mmCIF file of C-alpha atoms in Angstrom:
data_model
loop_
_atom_site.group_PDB
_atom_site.id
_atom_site.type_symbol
_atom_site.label_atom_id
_atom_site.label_comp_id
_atom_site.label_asym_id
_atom_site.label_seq_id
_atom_site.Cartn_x
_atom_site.Cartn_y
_atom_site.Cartn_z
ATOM 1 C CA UNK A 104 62.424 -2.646 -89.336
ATOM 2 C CA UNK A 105 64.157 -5.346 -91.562
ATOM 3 C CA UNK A 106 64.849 -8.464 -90.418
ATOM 4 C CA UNK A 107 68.405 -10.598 -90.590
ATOM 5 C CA UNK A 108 69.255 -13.972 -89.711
ATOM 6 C CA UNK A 109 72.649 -14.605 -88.661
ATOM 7 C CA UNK A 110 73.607 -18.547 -88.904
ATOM 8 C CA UNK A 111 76.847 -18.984 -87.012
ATOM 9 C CA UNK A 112 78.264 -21.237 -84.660
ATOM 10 C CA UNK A 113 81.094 -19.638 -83.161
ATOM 11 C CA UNK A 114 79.642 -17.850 -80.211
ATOM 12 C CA UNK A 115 81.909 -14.804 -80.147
ATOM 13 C CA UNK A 116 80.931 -14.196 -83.375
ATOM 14 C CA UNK A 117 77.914 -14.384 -84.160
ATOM 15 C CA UNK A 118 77.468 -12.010 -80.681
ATOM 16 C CA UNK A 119 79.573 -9.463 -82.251
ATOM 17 C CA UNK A 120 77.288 -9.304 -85.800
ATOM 18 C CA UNK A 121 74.491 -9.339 -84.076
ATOM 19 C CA UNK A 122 75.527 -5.909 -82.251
ATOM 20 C CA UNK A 123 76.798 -4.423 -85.444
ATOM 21 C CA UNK A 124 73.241 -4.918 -86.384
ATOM 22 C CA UNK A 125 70.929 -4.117 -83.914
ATOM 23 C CA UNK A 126 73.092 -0.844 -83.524
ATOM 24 C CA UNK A 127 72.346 -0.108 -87.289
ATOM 25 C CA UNK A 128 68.939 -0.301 -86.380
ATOM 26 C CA UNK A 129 67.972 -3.803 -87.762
ATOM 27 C CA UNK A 130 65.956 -6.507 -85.795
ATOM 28 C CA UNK A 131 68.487 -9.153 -85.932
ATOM 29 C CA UNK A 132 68.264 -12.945 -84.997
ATOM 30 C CA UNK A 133 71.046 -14.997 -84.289
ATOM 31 C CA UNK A 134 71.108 -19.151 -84.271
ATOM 32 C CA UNK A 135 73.910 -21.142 -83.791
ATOM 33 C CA UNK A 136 73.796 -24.218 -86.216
ATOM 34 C CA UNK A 137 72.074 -24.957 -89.468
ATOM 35 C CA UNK A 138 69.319 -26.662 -88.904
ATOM 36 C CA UNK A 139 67.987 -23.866 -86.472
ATOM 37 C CA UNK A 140 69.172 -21.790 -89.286
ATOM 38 C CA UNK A 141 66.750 -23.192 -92.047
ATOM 39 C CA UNK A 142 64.095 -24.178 -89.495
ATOM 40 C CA UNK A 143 64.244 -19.892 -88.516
ATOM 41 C CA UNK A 144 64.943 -18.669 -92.047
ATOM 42 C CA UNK A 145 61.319 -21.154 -93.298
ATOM 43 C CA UNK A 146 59.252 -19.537 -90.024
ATOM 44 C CA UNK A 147 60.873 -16.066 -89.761
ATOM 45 C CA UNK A 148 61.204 -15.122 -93.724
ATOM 46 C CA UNK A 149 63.733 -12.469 -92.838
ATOM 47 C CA UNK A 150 64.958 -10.129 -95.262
ATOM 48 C CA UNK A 151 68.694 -11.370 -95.568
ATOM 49 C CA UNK A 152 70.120 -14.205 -94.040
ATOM 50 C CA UNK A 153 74.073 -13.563 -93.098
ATOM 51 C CA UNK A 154 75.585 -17.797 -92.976
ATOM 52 C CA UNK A 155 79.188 -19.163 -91.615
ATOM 53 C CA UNK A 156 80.707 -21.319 -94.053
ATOM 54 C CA UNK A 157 82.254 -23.898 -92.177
ATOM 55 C CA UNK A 158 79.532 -25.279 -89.143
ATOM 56 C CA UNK A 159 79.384 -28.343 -87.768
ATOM 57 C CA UNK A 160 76.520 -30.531 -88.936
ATOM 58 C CA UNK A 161 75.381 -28.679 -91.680
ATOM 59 C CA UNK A 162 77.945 -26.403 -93.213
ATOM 60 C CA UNK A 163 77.224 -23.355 -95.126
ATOM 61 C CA UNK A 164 76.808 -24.991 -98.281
ATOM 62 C CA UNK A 165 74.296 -26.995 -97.208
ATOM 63 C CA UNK A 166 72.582 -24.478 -95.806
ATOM 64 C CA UNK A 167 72.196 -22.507 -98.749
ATOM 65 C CA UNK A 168 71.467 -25.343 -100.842
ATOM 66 C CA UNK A 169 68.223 -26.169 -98.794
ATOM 67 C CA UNK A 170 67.246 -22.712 -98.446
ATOM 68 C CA UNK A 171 67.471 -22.247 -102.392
ATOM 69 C CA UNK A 172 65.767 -25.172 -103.497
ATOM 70 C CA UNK A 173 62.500 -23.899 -100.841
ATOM 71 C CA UNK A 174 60.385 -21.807 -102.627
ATOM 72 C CA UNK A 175 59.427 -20.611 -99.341
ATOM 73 C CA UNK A 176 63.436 -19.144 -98.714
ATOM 74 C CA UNK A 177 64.855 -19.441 -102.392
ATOM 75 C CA UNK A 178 64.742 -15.237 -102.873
ATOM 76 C CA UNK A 179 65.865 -14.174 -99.643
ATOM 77 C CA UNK A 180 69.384 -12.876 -100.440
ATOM 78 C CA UNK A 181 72.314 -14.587 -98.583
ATOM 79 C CA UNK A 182 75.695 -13.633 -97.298
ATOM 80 C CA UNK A 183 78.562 -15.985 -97.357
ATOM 81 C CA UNK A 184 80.738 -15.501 -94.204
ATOM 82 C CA UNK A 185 84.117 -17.121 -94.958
ATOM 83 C CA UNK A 186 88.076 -16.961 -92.523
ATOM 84 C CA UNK A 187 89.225 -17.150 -95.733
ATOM 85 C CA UNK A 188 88.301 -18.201 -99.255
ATOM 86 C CA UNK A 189 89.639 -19.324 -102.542
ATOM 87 C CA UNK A 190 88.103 -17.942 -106.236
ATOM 88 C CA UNK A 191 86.541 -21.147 -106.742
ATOM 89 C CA UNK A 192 85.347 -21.407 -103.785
ATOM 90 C CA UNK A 193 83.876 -18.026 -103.884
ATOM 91 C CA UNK A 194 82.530 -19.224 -107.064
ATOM 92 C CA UNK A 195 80.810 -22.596 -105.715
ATOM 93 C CA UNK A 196 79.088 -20.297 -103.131
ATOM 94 C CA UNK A 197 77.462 -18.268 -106.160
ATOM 95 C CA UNK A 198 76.827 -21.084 -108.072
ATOM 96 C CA UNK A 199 74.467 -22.391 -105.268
ATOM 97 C CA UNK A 200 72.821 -18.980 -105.931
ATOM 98 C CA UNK A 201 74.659 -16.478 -102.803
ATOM 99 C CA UNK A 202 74.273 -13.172 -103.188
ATOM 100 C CA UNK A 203 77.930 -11.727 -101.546
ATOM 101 C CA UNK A 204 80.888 -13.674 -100.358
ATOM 102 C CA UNK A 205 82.793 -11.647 -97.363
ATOM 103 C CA UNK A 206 86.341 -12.756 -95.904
ATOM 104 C CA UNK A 207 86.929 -12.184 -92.050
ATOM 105 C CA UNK A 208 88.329 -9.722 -91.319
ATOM 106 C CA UNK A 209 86.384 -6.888 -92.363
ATOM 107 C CA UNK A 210 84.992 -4.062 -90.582
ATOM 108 C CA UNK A 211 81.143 -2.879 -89.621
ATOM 109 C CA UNK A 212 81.127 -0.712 -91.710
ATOM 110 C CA UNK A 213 82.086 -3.260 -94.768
ATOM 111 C CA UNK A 214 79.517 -5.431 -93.513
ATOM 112 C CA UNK A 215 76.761 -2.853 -93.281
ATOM 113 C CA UNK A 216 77.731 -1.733 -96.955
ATOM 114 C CA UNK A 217 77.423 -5.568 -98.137
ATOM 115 C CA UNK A 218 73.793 -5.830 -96.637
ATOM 116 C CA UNK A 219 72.675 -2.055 -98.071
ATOM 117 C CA UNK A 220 73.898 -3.118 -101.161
ATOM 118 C CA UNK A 221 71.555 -6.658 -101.534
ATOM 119 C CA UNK A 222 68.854 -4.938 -99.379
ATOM 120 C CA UNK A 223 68.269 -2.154 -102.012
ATOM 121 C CA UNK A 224 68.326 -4.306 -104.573
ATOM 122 C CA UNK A 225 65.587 -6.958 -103.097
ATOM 123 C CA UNK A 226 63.241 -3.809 -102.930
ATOM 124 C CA UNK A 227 63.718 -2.750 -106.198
ATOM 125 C CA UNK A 228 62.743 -5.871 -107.281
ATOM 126 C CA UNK A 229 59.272 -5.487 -105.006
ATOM 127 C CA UNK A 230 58.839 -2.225 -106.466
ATOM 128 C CA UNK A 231 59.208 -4.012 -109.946
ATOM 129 C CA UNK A 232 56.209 -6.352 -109.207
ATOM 130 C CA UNK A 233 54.148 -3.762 -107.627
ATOM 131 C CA UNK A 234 54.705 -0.758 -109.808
ATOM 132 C CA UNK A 235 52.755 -0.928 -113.655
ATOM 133 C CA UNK A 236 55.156 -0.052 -116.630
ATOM 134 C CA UNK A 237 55.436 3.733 -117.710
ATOM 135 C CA UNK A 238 53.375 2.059 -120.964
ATOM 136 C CA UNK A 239 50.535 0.845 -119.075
ATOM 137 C CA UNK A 240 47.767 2.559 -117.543
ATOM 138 C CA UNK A 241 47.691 0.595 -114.235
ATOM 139 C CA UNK A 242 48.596 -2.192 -112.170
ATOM 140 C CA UNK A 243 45.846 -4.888 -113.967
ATOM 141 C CA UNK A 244 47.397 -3.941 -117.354
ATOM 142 C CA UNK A 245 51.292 -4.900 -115.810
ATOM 143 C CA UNK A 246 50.065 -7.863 -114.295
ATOM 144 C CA UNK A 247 48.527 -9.074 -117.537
ATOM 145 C CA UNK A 248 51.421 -8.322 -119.680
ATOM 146 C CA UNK A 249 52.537 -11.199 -122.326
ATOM 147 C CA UNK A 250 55.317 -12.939 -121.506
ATOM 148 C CA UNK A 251 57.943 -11.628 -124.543
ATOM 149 C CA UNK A 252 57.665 -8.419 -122.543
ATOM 150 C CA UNK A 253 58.902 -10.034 -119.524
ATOM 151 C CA UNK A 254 62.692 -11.621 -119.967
ATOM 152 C CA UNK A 255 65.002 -9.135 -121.306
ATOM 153 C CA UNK A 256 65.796 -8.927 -124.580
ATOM 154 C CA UNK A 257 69.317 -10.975 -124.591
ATOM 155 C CA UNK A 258 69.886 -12.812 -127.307
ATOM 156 C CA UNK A 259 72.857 -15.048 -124.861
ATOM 157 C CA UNK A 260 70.288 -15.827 -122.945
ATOM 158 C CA UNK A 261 66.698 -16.969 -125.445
ATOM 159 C CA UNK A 262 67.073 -19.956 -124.987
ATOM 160 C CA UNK A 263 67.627 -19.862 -120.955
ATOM 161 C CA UNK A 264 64.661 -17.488 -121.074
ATOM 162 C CA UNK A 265 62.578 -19.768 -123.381
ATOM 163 C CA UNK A 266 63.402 -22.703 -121.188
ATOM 164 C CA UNK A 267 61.839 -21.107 -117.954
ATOM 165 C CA UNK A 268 59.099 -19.918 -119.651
ATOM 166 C CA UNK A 269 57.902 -22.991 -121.222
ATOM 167 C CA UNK A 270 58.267 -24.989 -118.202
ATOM 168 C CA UNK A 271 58.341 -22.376 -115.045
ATOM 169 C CA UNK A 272 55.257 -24.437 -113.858
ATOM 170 C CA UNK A 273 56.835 -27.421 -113.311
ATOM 171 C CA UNK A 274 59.283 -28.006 -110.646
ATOM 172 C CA UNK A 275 62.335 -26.607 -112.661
ATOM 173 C CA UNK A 276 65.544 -26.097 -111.167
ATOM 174 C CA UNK A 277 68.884 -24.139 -112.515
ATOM 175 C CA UNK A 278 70.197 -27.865 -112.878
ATOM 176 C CA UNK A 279 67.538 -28.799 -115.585
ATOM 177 C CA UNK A 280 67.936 -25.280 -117.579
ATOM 178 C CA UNK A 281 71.551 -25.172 -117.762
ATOM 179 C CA UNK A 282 71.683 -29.003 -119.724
ATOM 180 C CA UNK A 283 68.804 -27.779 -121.428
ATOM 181 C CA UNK A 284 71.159 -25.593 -122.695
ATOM 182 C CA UNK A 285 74.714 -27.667 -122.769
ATOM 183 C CA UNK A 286 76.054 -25.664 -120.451
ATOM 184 C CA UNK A 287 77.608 -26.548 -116.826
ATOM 185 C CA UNK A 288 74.998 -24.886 -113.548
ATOM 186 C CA UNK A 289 78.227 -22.875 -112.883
ATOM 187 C CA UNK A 290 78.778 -21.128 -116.014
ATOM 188 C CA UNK A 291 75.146 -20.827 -116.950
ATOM 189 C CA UNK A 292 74.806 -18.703 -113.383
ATOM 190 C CA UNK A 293 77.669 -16.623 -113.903
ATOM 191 C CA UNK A 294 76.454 -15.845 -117.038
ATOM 192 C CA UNK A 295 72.858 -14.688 -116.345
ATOM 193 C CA UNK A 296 74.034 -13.030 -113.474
ATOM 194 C CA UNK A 297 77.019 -11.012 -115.322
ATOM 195 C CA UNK A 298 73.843 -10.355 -118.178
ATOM 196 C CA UNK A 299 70.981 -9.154 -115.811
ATOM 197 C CA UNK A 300 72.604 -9.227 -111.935
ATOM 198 C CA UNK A 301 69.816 -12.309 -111.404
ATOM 199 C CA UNK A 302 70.525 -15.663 -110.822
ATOM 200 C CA UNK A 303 68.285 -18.197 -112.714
ATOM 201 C CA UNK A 304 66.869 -18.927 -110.006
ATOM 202 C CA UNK A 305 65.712 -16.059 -109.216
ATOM 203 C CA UNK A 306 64.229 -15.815 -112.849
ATOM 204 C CA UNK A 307 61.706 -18.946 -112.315
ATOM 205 C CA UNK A 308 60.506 -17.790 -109.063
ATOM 206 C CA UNK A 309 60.254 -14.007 -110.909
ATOM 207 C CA UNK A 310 58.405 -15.281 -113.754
ATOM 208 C CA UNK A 311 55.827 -17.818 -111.400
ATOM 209 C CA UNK A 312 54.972 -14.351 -109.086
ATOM 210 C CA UNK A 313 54.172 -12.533 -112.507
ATOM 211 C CA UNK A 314 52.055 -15.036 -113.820
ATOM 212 C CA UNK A 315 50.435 -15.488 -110.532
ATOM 213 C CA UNK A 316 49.296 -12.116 -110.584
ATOM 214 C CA UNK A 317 47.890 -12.293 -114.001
ATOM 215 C CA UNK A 318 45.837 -15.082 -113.220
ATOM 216 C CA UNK A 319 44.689 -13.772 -109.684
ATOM 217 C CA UNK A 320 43.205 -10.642 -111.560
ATOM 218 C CA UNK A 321 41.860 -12.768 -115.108
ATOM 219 C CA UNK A 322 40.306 -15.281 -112.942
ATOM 220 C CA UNK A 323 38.402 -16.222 -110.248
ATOM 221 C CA UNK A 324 40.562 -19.246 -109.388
ATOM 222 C CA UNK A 325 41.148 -20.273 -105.881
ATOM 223 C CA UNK A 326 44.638 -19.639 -104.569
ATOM 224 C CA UNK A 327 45.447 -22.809 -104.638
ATOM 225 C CA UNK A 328 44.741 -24.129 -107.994
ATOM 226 C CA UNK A 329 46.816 -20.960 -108.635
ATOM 227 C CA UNK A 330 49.644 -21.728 -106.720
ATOM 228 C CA UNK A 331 49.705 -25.638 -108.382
ATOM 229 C CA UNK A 332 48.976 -23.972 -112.147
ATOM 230 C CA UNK A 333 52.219 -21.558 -111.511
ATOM 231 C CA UNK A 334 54.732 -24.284 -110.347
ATOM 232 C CA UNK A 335 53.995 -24.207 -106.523
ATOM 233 C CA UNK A 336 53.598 -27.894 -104.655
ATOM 234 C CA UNK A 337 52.509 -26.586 -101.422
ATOM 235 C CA UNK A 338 49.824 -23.562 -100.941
ATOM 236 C CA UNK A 339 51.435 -22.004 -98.208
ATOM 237 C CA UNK A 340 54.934 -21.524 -99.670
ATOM 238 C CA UNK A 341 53.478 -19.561 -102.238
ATOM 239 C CA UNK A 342 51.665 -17.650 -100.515
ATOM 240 C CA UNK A 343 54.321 -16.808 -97.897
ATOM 241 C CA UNK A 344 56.990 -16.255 -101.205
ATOM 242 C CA UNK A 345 53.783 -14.208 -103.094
ATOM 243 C CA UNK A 346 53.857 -12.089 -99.519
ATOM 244 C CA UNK A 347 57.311 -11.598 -99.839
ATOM 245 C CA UNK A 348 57.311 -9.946 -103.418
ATOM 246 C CA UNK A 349 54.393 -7.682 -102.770
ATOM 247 C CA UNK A 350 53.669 -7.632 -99.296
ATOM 248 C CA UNK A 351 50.569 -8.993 -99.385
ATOM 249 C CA UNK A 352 49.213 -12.331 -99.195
ATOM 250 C CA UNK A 353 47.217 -13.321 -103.168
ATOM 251 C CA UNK A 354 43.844 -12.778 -101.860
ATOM 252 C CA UNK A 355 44.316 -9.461 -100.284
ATOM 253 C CA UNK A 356 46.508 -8.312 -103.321
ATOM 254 C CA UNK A 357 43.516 -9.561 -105.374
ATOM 255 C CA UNK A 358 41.249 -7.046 -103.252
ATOM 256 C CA UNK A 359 43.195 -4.141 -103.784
ATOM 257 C CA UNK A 360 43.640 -4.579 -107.633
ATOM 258 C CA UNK A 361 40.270 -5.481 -109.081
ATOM 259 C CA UNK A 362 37.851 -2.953 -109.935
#
């Protein structure tokens, strides 16, 4: 059963999400400000997190912010829920890396669509990680494949791409790429996305998992002098965000890949 935070302080509200998804079947849990929000998103790891905008204390931007720059909460996709909302702010919201922007009112069934829609899309990028390339023979060979193979071949984005992967272990952020680049954060993330439906972002965390995995199965490393060599200050946030791409924690996944 997949799991959805809803961060919103208006009672009536967040009440009525809530129902629209426990009736779709999802285990939903609701908070009513933003710190309980992060505090819940950090210990629960659900698999979307559905925010107000406007909250007392810490508003939705904030929220976001925080949750994006915690490697623990930085891929769990996020839902903007706005009374109303102007392009650029719409566009602020996916510059701090959201995933969907909704405007009140909309129905259940819009809702439901919005979540389906990022919810499909987080497990195809699970079954990216876990599932070897039609041109390799298995799993090890995936993990272990150079790193040309693994941006996309864009020639907008080389230098983005070069960027990340020259420094992905070091704690990068989409701040430090984009004026490696000359470019503002917000036009740098609209392009990426608009070139590969990723947010940079999500591209450093993407590219720390990988090599992760290569180095879990080429050496005998501990986890954490893995987790520090791939760009990870604290052990347990990569190992919760390592469970969270392939549902395993590094030294089980280890297990079930070496022969």
């Amino acid at each position: 059963m997949k799991k959805i935070l809803v961060i919103e302080n208006d009672t009536k509200t967040r009440i009525m999400f809530l129902d629209y998804l426990e009736a779709a079947g999802f285990n939903a849990i609701g908070v009513e400000n933003g710190h309980i929000g992060i505090q819940q998103a950090q210990k629960q790891l659900p698999d979307l997190i559905i925010c107000g905008k406007l909250m007392p204390e810490l508003n939705g931007y904030e929220v976001l912010t925080r949750l994006r720059q915690d490697s623990t909460t930085a891929v769990i996709p996020f839902i903007f829920i706005a009374t109303k909302g102007s392009q650029a702010e719409q566009r602020k919201c996916m510059e701090l890396g959201a995933d969907d922007y909704l405007t009140q009112p909309f129905t259940a069934k819009e809702l439901l669509r919005a979540i389906s829609v990022r919810l499909k899309r987080q497990e195809t990028l699970r079954r990216w990680y876990a599932t070897p390339s039609p041109d390799t023979p298995s799993a090890d060979a995936a993990a272990l494949a150079t790193c040309e193979s693994f941006f996309p071949s864009i020639p907008k984005l080389n230098q983005c791409f070069n960027f990340i992967e020259a420094n992905y272990h070091q704690q990068i952020s989409l701040r430090d790429v984009a004026q490696a680049m000359g470019y503002s954060p917000a036009y740098l993330t609209d392009l990426v996305r608009r070139q590969t439906g990723e947010s940079v972002c999500r591209w450093i965390i993407k590219r720390r998992i990988a090599e992760a995995r290569r180095l879990l199965l080429a050496t005998s490393q501990s986890v954490q002098t893995i987790a520090e060599a791939v760009g990870y200050l604290d052990t347990g946030y990569f190992i919760r965000q390592f469970r969270q791409h392939n549902g395993m924690t590094p030294h089980v996944w280890r297990q079930a890949n070496q022969h």
